[in-house]
mmCIF file with all atom_site columns, C-alpha atoms in Angstrom:
data_model
loop_
_atom_site.group_PDB
_atom_site.id
_atom_site.type_symbol
_atom_site.label_atom_id
_atom_site.label_alt_id
_atom_site.label_comp_id
_atom_site.label_asym_id
_atom_site.label_entity_id
_atom_site.label_seq_id
_atom_site.pdbx_PDB_ins_code
_atom_site.Cartn_x
_atom_site.Cartn_y
_atom_site.Cartn_z
_atom_site.occupancy
_atom_site.B_iso_or_equiv
_atom_site.pdbx_formal_charge
_atom_site.auth_seq_id
_atom_site.auth_comp_id
_atom_site.auth_asym_id
_atom_site.auth_atom_id
_atom_site.pdbx_PDB_model_num
ATOM 1   C CA . MET A 1 1   ? 96.039  93.214  77.625  1.00 60.00 ? 1   MET A CA 1
ATOM 2   C CA . ALA A 1 2   ? 98.147  93.474  80.851  1.00 70.00 ? 2   ALA A CA 1
ATOM 3   C CA . VAL A 1 3   ? 95.870  93.437  84.563  1.00 79.00 ? 3   VAL A CA 1
ATOM 4   C CA . PHE A 1 4   ? 97.630  94.609  86.940  1.00 84.00 ? 4   PHE A CA 1
ATOM 5   C CA . LYS A 1 5   ? 96.845  93.212  90.707  1.00 86.00 ? 5   LYS A CA 1
ATOM 6   C CA . CYS A 1 6   ? 96.627  95.679  94.037  1.00 89.00 ? 6   CYS A CA 1
ATOM 7   C CA . LYS A 1 7   ? 99.002  95.464  96.203  1.00 88.00 ? 7   LYS A CA 1
ATOM 8   C CA . MET A 1 8   ? 97.189  95.660  99.223  1.00 89.00 ? 8   MET A CA 1
ATOM 9   C CA . CYS A 1 9   ? 94.175  93.287  98.552  1.00 87.00 ? 9   CYS A CA 1
ATOM 10  C CA . GLY A 1 10  ? 95.500  91.468  95.419  1.00 87.00 ? 10  GLY A CA 1
ATOM 11  C CA . GLY A 1 11  ? 91.992  92.988  93.393  1.00 89.00 ? 11  GLY A CA 1
ATOM 12  C CA . GLU A 1 12  ? 92.384  93.742  89.886  1.00 90.00 ? 12  GLU A CA 1
ATOM 13  C CA . ILE A 1 13  ? 93.507  97.733  89.331  1.00 90.00 ? 13  ILE A CA 1
ATOM 14  C CA . GLN A 1 14  ? 91.732  99.727  87.045  1.00 90.00 ? 14  GLN A CA 1
ATOM 15  C CA . PRO A 1 15  ? 94.543  102.378 84.999  1.00 89.00 ? 15  PRO A CA 1
ATOM 16  C CA . ASN A 1 16  ? 93.512  106.140 86.165  1.00 88.00 ? 16  ASN A CA 1
ATOM 17  C CA . VAL A 1 17  ? 93.808  108.438 82.871  1.00 84.00 ? 17  VAL A CA 1
ATOM 18  C CA . ASP A 1 18  ? 97.142  109.616 83.625  1.00 79.00 ? 18  ASP A CA 1
ATOM 19  C CA . GLY A 1 19  ? 98.560  105.929 83.129  1.00 80.00 ? 19  GLY A CA 1
ATOM 20  C CA . PHE A 1 20  ? 100.276 106.451 86.374  1.00 85.00 ? 20  PHE A CA 1
ATOM 21  C CA . THR A 1 21  ? 98.361  105.592 89.070  1.00 89.00 ? 21  THR A CA 1
ATOM 22  C CA . GLY A 1 22  ? 95.271  103.492 89.247  1.00 90.00 ? 22  GLY A CA 1
ATOM 23  C CA . ALA A 1 23  ? 91.456  102.847 91.729  1.00 91.00 ? 23  ALA A CA 1
ATOM 24  C CA . CYS A 1 24  ? 91.576  98.931  93.155  1.00 90.00 ? 24  CYS A CA 1
ATOM 25  C CA . LEU A 1 25  ? 88.442  97.346  91.800  1.00 91.00 ? 25  LEU A CA 1
ATOM 26  C CA . TYR A 1 26  ? 87.749  95.919  95.258  1.00 89.00 ? 26  TYR A CA 1
ATOM 27  C CA . CYS A 1 27  ? 89.288  97.764  98.413  1.00 88.00 ? 27  CYS A CA 1
ATOM 28  C CA . GLY A 1 28  ? 89.481  100.993 96.454  1.00 88.00 ? 28  GLY A CA 1
ATOM 29  C CA . THR A 1 29  ? 92.828  101.846 96.995  1.00 89.00 ? 29  THR A CA 1
ATOM 30  C CA . THR A 1 30  ? 95.125  104.057 95.661  1.00 89.00 ? 30  THR A CA 1
ATOM 31  C CA . GLN A 1 31  ? 97.768  102.246 93.452  1.00 88.00 ? 31  GLN A CA 1
ATOM 32  C CA . THR A 1 32  ? 100.791 102.661 91.531  1.00 91.00 ? 32  THR A CA 1
ATOM 33  C CA . LEU A 1 33  ? 100.943 101.476 88.249  1.00 88.00 ? 33  LEU A CA 1
ATOM 34  C CA . PRO A 1 34  ? 104.294 100.005 86.783  1.00 89.00 ? 34  PRO A CA 1
ATOM 35  C CA . LYS A 1 35  ? 106.423 101.961 84.140  1.00 83.00 ? 35  LYS A CA 1
ATOM 36  C CA . ASP A 1 36  ? 107.072 98.829  81.706  1.00 68.00 ? 36  ASP A CA 1
ATOM 37  C CA . THR A 1 37  ? 103.850 97.332  80.181  1.00 71.00 ? 37  THR A CA 1
ATOM 38  C CA . ASP A 1 38  ? 105.640 94.803  78.556  1.00 79.00 ? 38  ASP A CA 1
ATOM 39  C CA . GLU A 1 39  ? 103.270 91.245  79.312  1.00 83.00 ? 39  GLU A CA 1
ATOM 40  C CA . LYS A 1 40  ? 106.272 89.211  80.652  1.00 86.00 ? 40  LYS A CA 1
ATOM 41  C CA . VAL A 1 41  ? 107.014 92.261  83.245  1.00 87.00 ? 41  VAL A CA 1
ATOM 42  C CA . SER A 1 42  ? 103.198 92.280  84.657  1.00 87.00 ? 42  SER A CA 1
ATOM 43  C CA . GLN A 1 43  ? 103.256 88.318  84.956  1.00 90.00 ? 43  GLN A CA 1
ATOM 44  C CA . LEU A 1 44  ? 106.343 88.439  86.882  1.00 92.00 ? 44  LEU A CA 1
ATOM 45  C CA . LEU A 1 45  ? 105.258 91.368  89.145  1.00 92.00 ? 45  LEU A CA 1
ATOM 46  C CA . ASN A 1 46  ? 102.070 89.985  89.736  1.00 91.00 ? 46  ASN A CA 1
ATOM 47  C CA . ARG A 1 47  ? 103.775 86.849  90.681  1.00 93.00 ? 47  ARG A CA 1
ATOM 48  C CA . ALA A 1 48  ? 105.943 88.391  92.931  1.00 95.00 ? 48  ALA A CA 1
ATOM 49  C CA . ASN A 1 49  ? 102.875 90.233  94.482  1.00 93.00 ? 49  ASN A CA 1
ATOM 50  C CA . ASP A 1 50  ? 101.179 86.959  95.124  1.00 93.00 ? 50  ASP A CA 1
ATOM 51  C CA . PHE A 1 51  ? 104.132 85.434  96.730  1.00 94.00 ? 51  PHE A CA 1
ATOM 52  C CA . ARG A 1 52  ? 104.309 89.109  99.136  1.00 94.00 ? 52  ARG A CA 1
ATOM 53  C CA . LEU A 1 53  ? 100.460 88.925  99.636  1.00 91.00 ? 53  LEU A CA 1
ATOM 54  C CA . ASN A 1 54  ? 101.241 85.265  101.206 1.00 91.00 ? 54  ASN A CA 1
ATOM 55  C CA . SER A 1 55  ? 104.005 86.886  103.352 1.00 89.00 ? 55  SER A CA 1
ATOM 56  C CA . ASP A 1 56  ? 106.324 84.760  101.100 1.00 93.00 ? 56  ASP A CA 1
ATOM 57  C CA . PHE A 1 57  ? 108.984 87.748  101.142 1.00 94.00 ? 57  PHE A CA 1
ATOM 58  C CA . ASP A 1 58  ? 111.911 85.909  99.892  1.00 95.00 ? 58  ASP A CA 1
ATOM 59  C CA . ARG A 1 59  ? 110.518 84.339  97.264  1.00 96.00 ? 59  ARG A CA 1
ATOM 60  C CA . ALA A 1 60  ? 108.940 87.760  96.576  1.00 96.00 ? 60  ALA A CA 1
ATOM 61  C CA . ILE A 1 61  ? 112.501 89.493  96.376  1.00 97.00 ? 61  ILE A CA 1
ATOM 62  C CA . PHE A 1 62  ? 113.725 87.102  94.170  1.00 96.00 ? 62  PHE A CA 1
ATOM 63  C CA . GLU A 1 63  ? 110.828 87.224  91.572  1.00 96.00 ? 63  GLU A CA 1
ATOM 64  C CA . TYR A 1 64  ? 110.942 91.128  91.687  1.00 96.00 ? 64  TYR A CA 1
ATOM 65  C CA . GLU A 1 65  ? 114.932 90.780  91.000  1.00 97.00 ? 65  GLU A CA 1
ATOM 66  C CA . LYS A 1 66  ? 114.009 88.944  87.788  1.00 95.00 ? 66  LYS A CA 1
ATOM 67  C CA . ILE A 1 67  ? 112.056 92.248  86.434  1.00 94.00 ? 67  ILE A CA 1
ATOM 68  C CA . LEU A 1 68  ? 114.950 94.195  87.500  1.00 96.00 ? 68  LEU A CA 1
ATOM 69  C CA . ALA A 1 69  ? 117.185 91.532  85.473  1.00 95.00 ? 69  ALA A CA 1
ATOM 70  C CA . ILE A 1 70  ? 114.891 92.873  82.407  1.00 93.00 ? 70  ILE A CA 1
ATOM 71  C CA . ASP A 1 71  ? 114.439 96.500  83.730  1.00 93.00 ? 71  ASP A CA 1
ATOM 72  C CA . GLU A 1 72  ? 116.426 97.699  85.924  1.00 95.00 ? 72  GLU A CA 1
ATOM 73  C CA . SER A 1 73  ? 114.344 101.215 85.972  1.00 95.00 ? 73  SER A CA 1
ATOM 74  C CA . GLU A 1 74  ? 111.188 99.596  87.107  1.00 95.00 ? 74  GLU A CA 1
ATOM 75  C CA . PRO A 1 75  ? 109.949 101.627 90.178  1.00 96.00 ? 75  PRO A CA 1
ATOM 76  C CA . GLU A 1 76  ? 107.159 98.988  90.859  1.00 95.00 ? 76  GLU A CA 1
ATOM 77  C CA . ALA A 1 77  ? 110.236 95.815  91.169  1.00 96.00 ? 77  ALA A CA 1
ATOM 78  C CA . HIS A 1 78  ? 111.826 98.574  93.341  1.00 97.00 ? 78  HIS A CA 1
ATOM 79  C CA . TRP A 1 79  ? 108.932 98.972  95.689  1.00 97.00 ? 79  TRP A CA 1
ATOM 80  C CA . GLY A 1 80  ? 107.985 95.317  95.658  1.00 96.00 ? 80  GLY A CA 1
ATOM 81  C CA . ILE A 1 81  ? 111.663 94.475  97.116  1.00 97.00 ? 81  ILE A CA 1
ATOM 82  C CA . PHE A 1 82  ? 111.542 97.012  99.527  1.00 97.00 ? 82  PHE A CA 1
ATOM 83  C CA . LEU A 1 83  ? 107.989 96.008  100.712 1.00 96.00 ? 83  LEU A CA 1
ATOM 84  C CA . SER A 1 84  ? 109.404 92.670  101.117 1.00 96.00 ? 84  SER A CA 1
ATOM 85  C CA . LYS A 1 85  ? 112.831 93.617  103.376 1.00 94.00 ? 85  LYS A CA 1
ATOM 86  C CA . TYR A 1 86  ? 109.958 95.202  105.895 1.00 93.00 ? 86  TYR A CA 1
ATOM 87  C CA . GLY A 1 87  ? 107.494 92.139  105.399 1.00 92.00 ? 87  GLY A CA 1
ATOM 88  C CA . VAL A 1 88  ? 105.070 94.927  104.987 1.00 92.00 ? 88  VAL A CA 1
ATOM 89  C CA . GLU A 1 89  ? 101.614 93.135  105.084 1.00 89.00 ? 89  GLU A CA 1
ATOM 90  C CA . TYR A 1 90  ? 98.123  95.563  104.760 1.00 88.00 ? 90  TYR A CA 1
ATOM 91  C CA . VAL A 1 91  ? 95.385  94.566  106.764 1.00 84.00 ? 91  VAL A CA 1
ATOM 92  C CA . LYS A 1 92  ? 91.683  96.014  106.513 1.00 79.00 ? 92  LYS A CA 1
ATOM 93  C CA . ASP A 1 93  ? 91.012  98.188  109.823 1.00 75.00 ? 93  ASP A CA 1
ATOM 94  C CA . THR A 1 94  ? 88.042  96.789  111.064 1.00 71.00 ? 94  THR A CA 1
ATOM 95  C CA . MET A 1 95  ? 86.846  100.167 112.214 1.00 73.00 ? 95  MET A CA 1
ATOM 96  C CA . THR A 1 96  ? 87.785  102.390 109.405 1.00 76.00 ? 96  THR A CA 1
ATOM 97  C CA . GLN A 1 97  ? 87.450  99.451  106.435 1.00 76.00 ? 97  GLN A CA 1
ATOM 98  C CA . MET A 1 98  ? 90.765  100.715 105.207 1.00 81.00 ? 98  MET A CA 1
ATOM 99  C CA . TYR A 1 99  ? 94.253  98.769  104.730 1.00 85.00 ? 99  TYR A CA 1
ATOM 100 C CA . LYS A 1 100 ? 97.095  99.676  106.665 1.00 86.00 ? 100 LYS A CA 1
ATOM 101 C CA . PRO A 1 101 ? 100.499 98.429  106.596 1.00 88.00 ? 101 PRO A CA 1
ATOM 102 C CA . THR A 1 102 ? 101.850 95.916  109.580 1.00 86.00 ? 102 THR A CA 1
ATOM 103 C CA . LEU A 1 103 ? 105.343 94.913  109.418 1.00 88.00 ? 103 LEU A CA 1
ATOM 104 C CA . HIS A 1 104 ? 106.884 91.734  110.035 1.00 86.00 ? 104 HIS A CA 1
ATOM 105 C CA . ARG A 1 105 ? 110.552 93.126  109.892 1.00 88.00 ? 105 ARG A CA 1
ATOM 106 C CA . ILE A 1 106 ? 111.507 96.171  111.731 1.00 84.00 ? 106 ILE A CA 1
ATOM 107 C CA . SER A 1 107 ? 114.977 97.376  111.506 1.00 86.00 ? 107 SER A CA 1
ATOM 108 C CA . SER A 1 108 ? 116.728 100.709 113.562 1.00 85.00 ? 108 SER A CA 1
ATOM 109 C CA . VAL A 1 109 ? 117.188 102.230 109.819 1.00 87.00 ? 109 VAL A CA 1
ATOM 110 C CA . SER A 1 110 ? 114.366 105.401 108.601 1.00 92.00 ? 110 SER A CA 1
ATOM 111 C CA . VAL A 1 111 ? 112.600 103.232 105.489 1.00 94.00 ? 111 VAL A CA 1
ATOM 112 C CA . TYR A 1 112 ? 113.590 106.864 103.526 1.00 96.00 ? 112 TYR A CA 1
ATOM 113 C CA . ASP A 1 113 ? 116.964 105.556 103.873 1.00 96.00 ? 113 ASP A CA 1
ATOM 114 C CA . ASP A 1 114 ? 116.628 102.437 102.241 1.00 96.00 ? 114 ASP A CA 1
ATOM 115 C CA . VAL A 1 115 ? 118.246 101.709 98.995  1.00 97.00 ? 115 VAL A CA 1
ATOM 116 C CA . GLU A 1 116 ? 115.160 100.003 97.554  1.00 97.00 ? 116 GLU A CA 1
ATOM 117 C CA . TYR A 1 117 ? 113.048 103.244 98.373  1.00 97.00 ? 117 TYR A CA 1
ATOM 118 C CA . GLN A 1 118 ? 115.230 105.722 96.833  1.00 97.00 ? 118 GLN A CA 1
ATOM 119 C CA . ALA A 1 119 ? 115.490 103.794 93.603  1.00 97.00 ? 119 ALA A CA 1
ATOM 120 C CA . THR A 1 120 ? 112.091 103.657 93.427  1.00 97.00 ? 120 THR A CA 1
ATOM 121 C CA . LEU A 1 121 ? 111.583 107.628 93.709  1.00 97.00 ? 121 LEU A CA 1
ATOM 122 C CA . LYS A 1 122 ? 114.589 107.726 91.286  1.00 97.00 ? 122 LYS A CA 1
ATOM 123 C CA . TYR A 1 123 ? 112.775 105.812 88.337  1.00 96.00 ? 123 TYR A CA 1
ATOM 124 C CA . ALA A 1 124 ? 109.032 106.753 89.156  1.00 95.00 ? 124 ALA A CA 1
ATOM 125 C CA . SER A 1 125 ? 107.144 108.931 87.143  1.00 91.00 ? 125 SER A CA 1
ATOM 126 C CA . LEU A 1 126 ? 106.159 112.569 88.350  1.00 88.00 ? 126 LEU A CA 1
ATOM 127 C CA . GLY A 1 127 ? 102.491 111.194 88.688  1.00 85.00 ? 127 GLY A CA 1
ATOM 128 C CA . ALA A 1 128 ? 103.507 108.490 91.123  1.00 92.00 ? 128 ALA A CA 1
ATOM 129 C CA . ILE A 1 129 ? 105.913 110.060 93.374  1.00 95.00 ? 129 ILE A CA 1
ATOM 130 C CA . GLU A 1 130 ? 103.662 111.569 95.922  1.00 93.00 ? 130 GLU A CA 1
ATOM 131 C CA . GLN A 1 131 ? 101.922 107.909 96.311  1.00 93.00 ? 131 GLN A CA 1
ATOM 132 C CA . TYR A 1 132 ? 105.065 106.507 96.860  1.00 95.00 ? 132 TYR A CA 1
ATOM 133 C CA . LYS A 1 133 ? 105.814 108.875 99.686  1.00 96.00 ? 133 LYS A CA 1
ATOM 134 C CA . THR A 1 134 ? 102.965 108.686 101.195 1.00 94.00 ? 134 THR A CA 1
ATOM 135 C CA . ASP A 1 135 ? 102.657 105.058 101.600 1.00 94.00 ? 135 ASP A CA 1
ATOM 136 C CA . ALA A 1 136 ? 106.466 105.075 102.909 1.00 96.00 ? 136 ALA A CA 1
ATOM 137 C CA . GLU A 1 137 ? 105.591 107.452 105.205 1.00 96.00 ? 137 GLU A CA 1
ATOM 138 C CA . HIS A 1 138 ? 102.271 105.381 106.554 1.00 93.00 ? 138 HIS A CA 1
ATOM 139 C CA . ILE A 1 139 ? 104.998 102.887 106.980 1.00 94.00 ? 139 ILE A CA 1
ATOM 140 C CA . GLU A 1 140 ? 107.645 104.913 108.680 1.00 95.00 ? 140 GLU A CA 1
ATOM 141 C CA . LEU A 1 141 ? 105.287 105.341 111.345 1.00 92.00 ? 141 LEU A CA 1
ATOM 142 C CA . VAL A 1 142 ? 104.162 101.969 111.668 1.00 89.00 ? 142 VAL A CA 1
ATOM 143 C CA . MET A 1 143 ? 108.058 101.027 112.264 1.00 90.00 ? 143 MET A CA 1
ATOM 144 C CA . LYS A 1 144 ? 108.318 104.119 114.796 1.00 90.00 ? 144 LYS A CA 1
ATOM 145 C CA . GLU A 1 145 ? 105.777 102.770 117.228 1.00 86.00 ? 145 GLU A CA 1
ATOM 146 C CA . LEU A 1 146 ? 107.258 99.219  116.647 1.00 84.00 ? 146 LEU A CA 1
ATOM 147 C CA . LEU A 1 147 ? 110.710 100.081 117.818 1.00 86.00 ? 147 LEU A CA 1
ATOM 148 C CA . ILE A 1 148 ? 109.042 101.922 120.598 1.00 85.00 ? 148 ILE A CA 1
ATOM 149 C CA . LEU A 1 149 ? 107.672 98.812  121.656 1.00 78.00 ? 149 LEU A CA 1
ATOM 150 C CA . SER A 1 150 ? 110.665 96.595  121.308 1.00 76.00 ? 150 SER A CA 1
ATOM 151 C CA . ALA A 1 151 ? 112.642 99.122  123.149 1.00 78.00 ? 151 ALA A CA 1
ATOM 152 C CA . ASN A 1 152 ? 110.670 98.188  126.391 1.00 77.00 ? 152 ASN A CA 1
ATOM 153 C CA . GLN A 1 153 ? 110.926 94.391  125.766 1.00 73.00 ? 153 GLN A CA 1
ATOM 154 C CA . GLU A 1 154 ? 113.606 93.340  128.416 1.00 77.00 ? 154 GLU A CA 1
ATOM 155 C CA . PRO A 1 155 ? 116.446 91.898  126.737 1.00 80.00 ? 155 PRO A CA 1
ATOM 156 C CA . TYR A 1 156 ? 116.577 87.690  126.757 1.00 85.00 ? 156 TYR A CA 1
ATOM 157 C CA . ASP A 1 157 ? 119.677 85.997  127.788 1.00 91.00 ? 157 ASP A CA 1
ATOM 158 C CA . ILE A 1 158 ? 118.505 82.519  125.497 1.00 92.00 ? 158 ILE A CA 1
ATOM 159 C CA . PHE A 1 159 ? 116.917 81.937  122.371 1.00 88.00 ? 159 PHE A CA 1
ATOM 160 C CA . LEU A 1 160 ? 115.413 78.842  122.025 1.00 88.00 ? 160 LEU A CA 1
ATOM 161 C CA . SER A 1 161 ? 114.978 78.049  118.154 1.00 85.00 ? 161 SER A CA 1
ATOM 162 C CA . TYR A 1 162 ? 113.238 74.602  116.994 1.00 85.00 ? 162 TYR A CA 1
ATOM 163 C CA . LYS A 1 163 ? 110.693 73.075  114.568 1.00 84.00 ? 163 LYS A CA 1
ATOM 164 C CA . GLU A 1 164 ? 107.520 72.677  116.129 1.00 82.00 ? 164 GLU A CA 1
ATOM 165 C CA . LEU A 1 165 ? 105.186 70.542  113.375 1.00 82.00 ? 165 LEU A CA 1
ATOM 166 C CA . ASP A 1 166 ? 106.518 67.969  111.028 1.00 82.00 ? 166 ASP A CA 1
ATOM 167 C CA . ASP A 1 167 ? 106.237 69.019  107.051 1.00 79.00 ? 167 ASP A CA 1
ATOM 168 C CA . VAL A 1 168 ? 104.378 65.889  106.563 1.00 82.00 ? 168 VAL A CA 1
ATOM 169 C CA . THR A 1 169 ? 102.439 64.858  109.176 1.00 85.00 ? 169 THR A CA 1
ATOM 170 C CA . ARG A 1 170 ? 101.537 68.097  110.837 1.00 81.00 ? 170 ARG A CA 1
ATOM 171 C CA . LYS A 1 171 ? 102.164 66.452  114.218 1.00 86.00 ? 171 LYS A CA 1
ATOM 172 C CA . ARG A 1 172 ? 104.259 67.873  116.902 1.00 88.00 ? 172 ARG A CA 1
ATOM 173 C CA . THR A 1 173 ? 108.024 66.784  116.417 1.00 90.00 ? 173 THR A CA 1
ATOM 174 C CA . ASP A 1 174 ? 110.653 65.637  119.499 1.00 91.00 ? 174 ASP A CA 1
ATOM 175 C CA . ASP A 1 175 ? 112.073 68.666  119.243 1.00 91.00 ? 175 ASP A CA 1
ATOM 176 C CA . SER A 1 176 ? 109.365 70.445  120.067 1.00 89.00 ? 176 SER A CA 1
ATOM 177 C CA . TYR A 1 177 ? 109.071 68.657  123.421 1.00 92.00 ? 177 TYR A CA 1
ATOM 178 C CA . LEU A 1 178 ? 112.545 68.764  123.864 1.00 94.00 ? 178 LEU A CA 1
ATOM 179 C CA . ALA A 1 179 ? 112.416 72.154  123.602 1.00 92.00 ? 179 ALA A CA 1
ATOM 180 C CA . HIS A 1 180 ? 109.417 73.148  125.826 1.00 93.00 ? 180 HIS A CA 1
ATOM 181 C CA . ASP A 1 181 ? 111.395 70.593  128.846 1.00 94.00 ? 181 ASP A CA 1
ATOM 182 C CA . LEU A 1 182 ? 114.432 72.812  127.932 1.00 95.00 ? 182 LEU A CA 1
ATOM 183 C CA . TYR A 1 183 ? 112.858 76.387  128.598 1.00 94.00 ? 183 TYR A CA 1
ATOM 184 C CA . ASN A 1 184 ? 111.330 74.918  132.076 1.00 94.00 ? 184 ASN A CA 1
ATOM 185 C CA . GLU A 1 185 ? 114.940 74.033  133.239 1.00 95.00 ? 185 GLU A CA 1
ATOM 186 C CA . LEU A 1 186 ? 116.351 76.784  132.112 1.00 95.00 ? 186 LEU A CA 1
ATOM 187 C CA . THR A 1 187 ? 113.372 79.077  133.472 1.00 93.00 ? 187 THR A CA 1
ATOM 188 C CA . ALA A 1 188 ? 113.665 77.487  136.811 1.00 95.00 ? 188 ALA A CA 1
ATOM 189 C CA . GLN A 1 189 ? 117.619 78.444  136.801 1.00 95.00 ? 189 GLN A CA 1
ATOM 190 C CA . GLY A 1 190 ? 116.680 81.995  136.282 1.00 94.00 ? 190 GLY A CA 1
ATOM 191 C CA . TYR A 1 191 ? 117.588 82.354  132.478 1.00 94.00 ? 191 TYR A CA 1
ATOM 192 C CA . LYS A 1 192 ? 114.934 84.670  130.637 1.00 90.00 ? 192 LYS A CA 1
ATOM 193 C CA . VAL A 1 193 ? 114.426 82.482  127.734 1.00 91.00 ? 193 VAL A CA 1
ATOM 194 C CA . PHE A 1 194 ? 112.510 83.462  124.565 1.00 85.00 ? 194 PHE A CA 1
ATOM 195 C CA . PHE A 1 195 ? 110.428 80.585  123.460 1.00 85.00 ? 195 PHE A CA 1
ATOM 196 C CA . ALA A 1 196 ? 107.835 81.175  120.636 1.00 80.00 ? 196 ALA A CA 1
ATOM 197 C CA . PRO A 1 197 ? 104.461 79.793  122.483 1.00 80.00 ? 197 PRO A CA 1
ATOM 198 C CA . LYS A 1 198 ? 105.359 81.511  126.105 1.00 80.00 ? 198 LYS A CA 1
ATOM 199 C CA . SER A 1 199 ? 107.214 84.600  124.941 1.00 74.00 ? 199 SER A CA 1
ATOM 200 C CA . LEU A 1 200 ? 104.916 85.561  121.992 1.00 66.00 ? 200 LEU A CA 1
ATOM 201 C CA . GLY A 1 201 ? 101.205 85.342  124.007 1.00 60.00 ? 201 GLY A CA 1
ATOM 202 C CA . VAL A 1 202 ? 98.795  87.685  122.300 1.00 51.00 ? 202 VAL A CA 1
ATOM 203 C CA . GLY A 1 203 ? 98.805  91.197  120.499 1.00 53.00 ? 203 GLY A CA 1
ATOM 204 C CA . LEU A 1 204 ? 101.902 92.554  118.224 1.00 57.00 ? 204 LEU A CA 1
ATOM 205 C CA . TYR A 1 205 ? 104.983 89.448  117.858 1.00 55.00 ? 205 TYR A CA 1
ATOM 206 C CA . GLU A 1 206 ? 107.256 92.246  115.889 1.00 58.00 ? 206 GLU A CA 1
ATOM 207 C CA . PRO A 1 207 ? 108.607 94.258  118.836 1.00 58.00 ? 207 PRO A CA 1
ATOM 208 C CA . LYS A 1 208 ? 109.282 90.857  120.992 1.00 60.00 ? 208 LYS A CA 1
ATOM 209 C CA . ILE A 1 209 ? 111.205 89.010  117.745 1.00 62.00 ? 209 ILE A CA 1
ATOM 210 C CA . TYR A 1 210 ? 113.349 91.921  117.192 1.00 58.00 ? 210 TYR A CA 1
#
């Protein structure tokens, strides 16, 4: 029997009698379920969701696309790609204890116009469509908030791109020291420079990067 994992916390989902939705046994959130109950599809779906839960969105998309190669009409695969394109991560609100979406990737295009979202609704069962719409509405609201914040960010003249830590030693790279010196030199000349350690600071970083 296929076991489906929660898209918000990774817990096991207990299917409802309708077969289209279920409830996470860990966080209690309502979840949509795949149309295809094939074991291979469920394994790929859980693997893709694991990547997405770890914010490895590009690898997640690669796995979701494998599912679509088997069944183009699987709404959960289209929905997974949709979540990954916007870098959706669900975080527990400490006040309400409910999982809410945050975005690692934002766009000026409404989520309702996204082709993967539209494909999700096209192939979804009637019992799951309303849940997809509700989840998309929450993501759209977060997107609008981030776009407003990003609009209030002053534009940068220069973006410094470099690697901070070595993959093996986990120590600072030579480039990181050079980037720091370059940042100081450029700002001294009056340029507004995006330099992650200085520019991101605390709080939401998505609008600043956008």
